[in-house]
CSV table of C-alpha atoms in Angstrom, one decimal:
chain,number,residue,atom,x,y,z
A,173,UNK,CA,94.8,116.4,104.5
A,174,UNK,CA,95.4,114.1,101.4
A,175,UNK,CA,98.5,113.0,99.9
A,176,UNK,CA,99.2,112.0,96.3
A,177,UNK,CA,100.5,108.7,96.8
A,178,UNK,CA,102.4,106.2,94.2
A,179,UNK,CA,101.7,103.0,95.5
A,180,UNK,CA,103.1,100.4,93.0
A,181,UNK,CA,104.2,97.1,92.6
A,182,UNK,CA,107.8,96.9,90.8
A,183,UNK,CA,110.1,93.7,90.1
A,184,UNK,CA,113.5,93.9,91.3
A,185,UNK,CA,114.9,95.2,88.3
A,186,UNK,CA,112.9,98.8,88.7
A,187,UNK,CA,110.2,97.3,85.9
A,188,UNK,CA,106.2,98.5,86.8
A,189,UNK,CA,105.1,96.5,83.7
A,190,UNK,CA,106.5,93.9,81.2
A,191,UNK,CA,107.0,94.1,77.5
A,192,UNK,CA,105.0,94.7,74.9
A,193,UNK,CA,102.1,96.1,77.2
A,194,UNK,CA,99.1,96.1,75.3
A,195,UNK,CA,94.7,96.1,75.3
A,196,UNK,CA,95.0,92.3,75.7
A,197,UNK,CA,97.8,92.0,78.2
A,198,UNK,CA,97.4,95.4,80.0
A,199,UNK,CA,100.6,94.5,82.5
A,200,UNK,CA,102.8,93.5,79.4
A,201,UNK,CA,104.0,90.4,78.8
A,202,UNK,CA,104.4,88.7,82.8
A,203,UNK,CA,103.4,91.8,83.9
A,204,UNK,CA,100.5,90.4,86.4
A,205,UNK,CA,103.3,88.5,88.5
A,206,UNK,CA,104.0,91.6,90.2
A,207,UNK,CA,100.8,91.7,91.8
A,208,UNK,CA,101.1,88.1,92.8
A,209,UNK,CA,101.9,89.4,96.6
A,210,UNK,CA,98.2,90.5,96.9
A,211,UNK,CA,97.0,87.4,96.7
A,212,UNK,CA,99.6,86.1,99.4
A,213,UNK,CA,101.2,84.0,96.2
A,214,UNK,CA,104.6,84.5,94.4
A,215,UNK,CA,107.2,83.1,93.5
A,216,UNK,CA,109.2,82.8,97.2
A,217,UNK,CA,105.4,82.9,99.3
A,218,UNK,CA,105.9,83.4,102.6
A,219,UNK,CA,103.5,81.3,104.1
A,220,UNK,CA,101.6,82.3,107.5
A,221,UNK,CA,102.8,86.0,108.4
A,222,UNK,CA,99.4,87.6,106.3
A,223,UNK,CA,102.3,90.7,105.8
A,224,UNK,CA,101.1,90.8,102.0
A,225,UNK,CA,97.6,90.8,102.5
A,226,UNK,CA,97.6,93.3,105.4
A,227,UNK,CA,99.7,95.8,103.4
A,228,UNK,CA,96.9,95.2,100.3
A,229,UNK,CA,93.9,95.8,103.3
A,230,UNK,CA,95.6,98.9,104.3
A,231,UNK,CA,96.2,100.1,100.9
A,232,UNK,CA,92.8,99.6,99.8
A,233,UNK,CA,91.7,101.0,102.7
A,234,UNK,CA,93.0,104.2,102.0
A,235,UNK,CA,92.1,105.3,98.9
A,236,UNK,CA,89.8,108.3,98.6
A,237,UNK,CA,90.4,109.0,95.2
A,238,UNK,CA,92.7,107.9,92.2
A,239,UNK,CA,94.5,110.0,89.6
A,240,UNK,CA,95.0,107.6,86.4
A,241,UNK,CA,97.6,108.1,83.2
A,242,UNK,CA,95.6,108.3,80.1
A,243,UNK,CA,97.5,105.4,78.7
A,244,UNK,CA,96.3,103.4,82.1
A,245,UNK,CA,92.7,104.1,81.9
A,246,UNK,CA,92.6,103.1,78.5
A,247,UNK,CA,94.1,99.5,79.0
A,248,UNK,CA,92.5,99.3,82.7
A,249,UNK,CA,89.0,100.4,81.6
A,250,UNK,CA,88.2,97.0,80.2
A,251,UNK,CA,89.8,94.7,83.3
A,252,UNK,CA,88.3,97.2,85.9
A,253,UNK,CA,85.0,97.9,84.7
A,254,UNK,CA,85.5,101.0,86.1
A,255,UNK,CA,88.1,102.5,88.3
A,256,UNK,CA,89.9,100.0,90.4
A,257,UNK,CA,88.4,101.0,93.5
A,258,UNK,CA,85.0,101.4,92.7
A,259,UNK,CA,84.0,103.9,95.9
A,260,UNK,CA,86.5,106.6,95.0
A,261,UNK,CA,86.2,108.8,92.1
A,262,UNK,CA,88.9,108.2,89.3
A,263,UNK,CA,91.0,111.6,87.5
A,264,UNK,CA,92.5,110.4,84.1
A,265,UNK,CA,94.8,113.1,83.3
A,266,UNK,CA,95.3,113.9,79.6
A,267,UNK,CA,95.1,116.9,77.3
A,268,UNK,CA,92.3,115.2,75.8
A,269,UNK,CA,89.5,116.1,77.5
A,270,UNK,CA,86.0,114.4,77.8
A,271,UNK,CA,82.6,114.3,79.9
A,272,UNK,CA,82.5,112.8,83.0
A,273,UNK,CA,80.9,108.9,83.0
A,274,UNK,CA,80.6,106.2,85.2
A,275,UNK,CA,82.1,103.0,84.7
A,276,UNK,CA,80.5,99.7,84.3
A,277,UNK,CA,81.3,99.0,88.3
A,278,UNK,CA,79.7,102.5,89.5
A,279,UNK,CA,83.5,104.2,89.9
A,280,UNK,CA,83.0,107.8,88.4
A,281,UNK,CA,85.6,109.0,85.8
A,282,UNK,CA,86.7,113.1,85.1
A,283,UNK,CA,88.8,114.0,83.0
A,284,UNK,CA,91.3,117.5,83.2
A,285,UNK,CA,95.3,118.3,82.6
A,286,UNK,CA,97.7,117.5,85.6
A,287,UNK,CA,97.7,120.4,87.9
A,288,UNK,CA,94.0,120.7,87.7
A,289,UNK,CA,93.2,116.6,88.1
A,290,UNK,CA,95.7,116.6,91.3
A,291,UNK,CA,94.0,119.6,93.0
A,292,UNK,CA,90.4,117.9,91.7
A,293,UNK,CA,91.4,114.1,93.5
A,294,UNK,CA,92.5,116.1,96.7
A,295,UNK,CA,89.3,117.6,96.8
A,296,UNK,CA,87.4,114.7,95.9
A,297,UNK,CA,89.5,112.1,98.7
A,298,UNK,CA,87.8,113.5,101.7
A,299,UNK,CA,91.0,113.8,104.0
A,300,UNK,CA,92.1,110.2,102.7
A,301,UNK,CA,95.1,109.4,100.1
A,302,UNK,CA,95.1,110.1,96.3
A,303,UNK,CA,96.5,107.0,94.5
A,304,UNK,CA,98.4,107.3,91.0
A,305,UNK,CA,98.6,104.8,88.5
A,306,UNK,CA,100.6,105.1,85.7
A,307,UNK,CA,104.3,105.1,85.6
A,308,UNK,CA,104.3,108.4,82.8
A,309,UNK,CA,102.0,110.1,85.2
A,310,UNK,CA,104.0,109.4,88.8
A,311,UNK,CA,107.0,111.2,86.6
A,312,UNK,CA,105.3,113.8,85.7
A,313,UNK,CA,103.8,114.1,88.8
A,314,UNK,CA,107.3,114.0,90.9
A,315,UNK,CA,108.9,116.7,88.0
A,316,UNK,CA,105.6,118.9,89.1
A,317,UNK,CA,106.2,118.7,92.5
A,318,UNK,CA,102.8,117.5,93.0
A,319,UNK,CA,104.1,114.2,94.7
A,320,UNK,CA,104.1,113.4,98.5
A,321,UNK,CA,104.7,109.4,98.6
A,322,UNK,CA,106.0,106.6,96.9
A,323,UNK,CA,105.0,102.9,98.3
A,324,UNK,CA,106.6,100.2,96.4
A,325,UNK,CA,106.5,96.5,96.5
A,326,UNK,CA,109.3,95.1,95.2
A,327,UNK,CA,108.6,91.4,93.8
A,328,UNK,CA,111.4,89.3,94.2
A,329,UNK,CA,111.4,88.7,90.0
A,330,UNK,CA,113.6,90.3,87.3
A,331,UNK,CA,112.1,91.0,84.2
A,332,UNK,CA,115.0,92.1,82.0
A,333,UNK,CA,112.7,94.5,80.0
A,334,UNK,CA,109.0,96.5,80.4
A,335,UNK,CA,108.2,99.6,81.8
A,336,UNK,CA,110.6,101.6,84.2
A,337,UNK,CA,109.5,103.3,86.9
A,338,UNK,CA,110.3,106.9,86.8
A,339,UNK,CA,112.2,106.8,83.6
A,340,UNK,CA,115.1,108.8,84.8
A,341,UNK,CA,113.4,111.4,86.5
A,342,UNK,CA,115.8,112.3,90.0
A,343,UNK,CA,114.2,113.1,93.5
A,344,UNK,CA,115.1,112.6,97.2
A,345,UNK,CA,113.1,109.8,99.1
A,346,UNK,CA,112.9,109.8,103.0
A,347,UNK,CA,111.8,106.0,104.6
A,348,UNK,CA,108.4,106.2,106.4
A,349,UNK,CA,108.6,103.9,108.7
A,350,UNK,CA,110.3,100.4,108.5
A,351,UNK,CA,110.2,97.9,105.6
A,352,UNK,CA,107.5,94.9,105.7
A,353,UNK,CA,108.5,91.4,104.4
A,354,UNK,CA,106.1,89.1,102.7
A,355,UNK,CA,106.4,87.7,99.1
A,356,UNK,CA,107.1,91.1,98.2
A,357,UNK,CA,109.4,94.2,100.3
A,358,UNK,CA,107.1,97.2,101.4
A,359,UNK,CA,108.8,100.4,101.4
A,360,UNK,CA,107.4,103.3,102.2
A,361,UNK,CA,108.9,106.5,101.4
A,362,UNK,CA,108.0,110.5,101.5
A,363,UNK,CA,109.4,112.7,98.6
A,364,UNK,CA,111.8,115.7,99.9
């Protein structure tokens, strides 16, 4: 059965984005630094465990389907070409809705309100995970109920200012599993 997943990479502060995010600098200002762990790279690399790299492997691997924050498919769009993955089918969740399209890279795009886009991405993931991005949307998603797992990487940077994760929004997390070192900490958690 398929999960709705948050897997995101966050600095140490609890920032998913730096400042002044915007069409040019999608991740904010230093905002792409918290993806440096994908790459194996960062600012304290651990050099020859692979940790990082297997996590991002595993992750990719499991995608089936993504739900995306309108605000996120609008920056992303550009970058991507598409949706990030471009085998499984991309929800942009928004009151606005449009036709169907396909992206530049072949990754479809459907459009429908929250409840309806989280039941469509289930559907759509074939048994494999639904993967949120957008920090707006994971709230909204947690407040709904709608939300079975958070996977952070934690980059060993403080950014002093961007976007928070959550945004004040409470829940209870359970660990999955033990945490994975690499340039970033891999925690794994299931929501209560």
């Amino acid at each position: 059965m398929s999960k709705i997943v948050l897997d995101v990479s966050i600095s140490l502060d609890g920032f998913s984005a730096g400042p002044n995010v915007r069409p040019d600098e999608p991740m904010g200002d230093g905002g792409e630094r918290l993806h440096d762990w994908m790459a194996g790279e960062g600012p304290d690399a651990v050099t020859g465990t692979g940790a990082d790299i297997e996590v991002r492997d595993a992750v990719n691997a499991s995608v089936g389907a993504a739900l995306i924050g309108r605000r996120t498919f609008e920056l992303g769009l550009r970058p991507w070409g598409g949706t990030p993955w471009p085998h499984a089918p991309g929800f942009v969740v928004t009151h606005r809705i449009e036709e169907d399209f396909t992206g530049d890279n072949g990754g479809r795009f459907s459009f429908d309100g929250l409840e309806a886009a989280a039941r469509r991405a289930k559907e759509a993931a074939g048994g494999k995970d639904v993967l949120v991005l957008g920090a707006n949307l994971a709230g909204s998603l947690l407040t709904a109920g709608l939300l079975d797992e958070v996977h952070l990487h934690v980059m060993p940077i403080l950014m002093g200012e961007g976007t928070p994760l959550f945004g004040g929004v409470r829940a209870e997390l359970e660990p999955l599993g033990a945490p994975v070192g690499g340039v970033a900490a891999h925690l794994r958690y299931r929501v209560r």
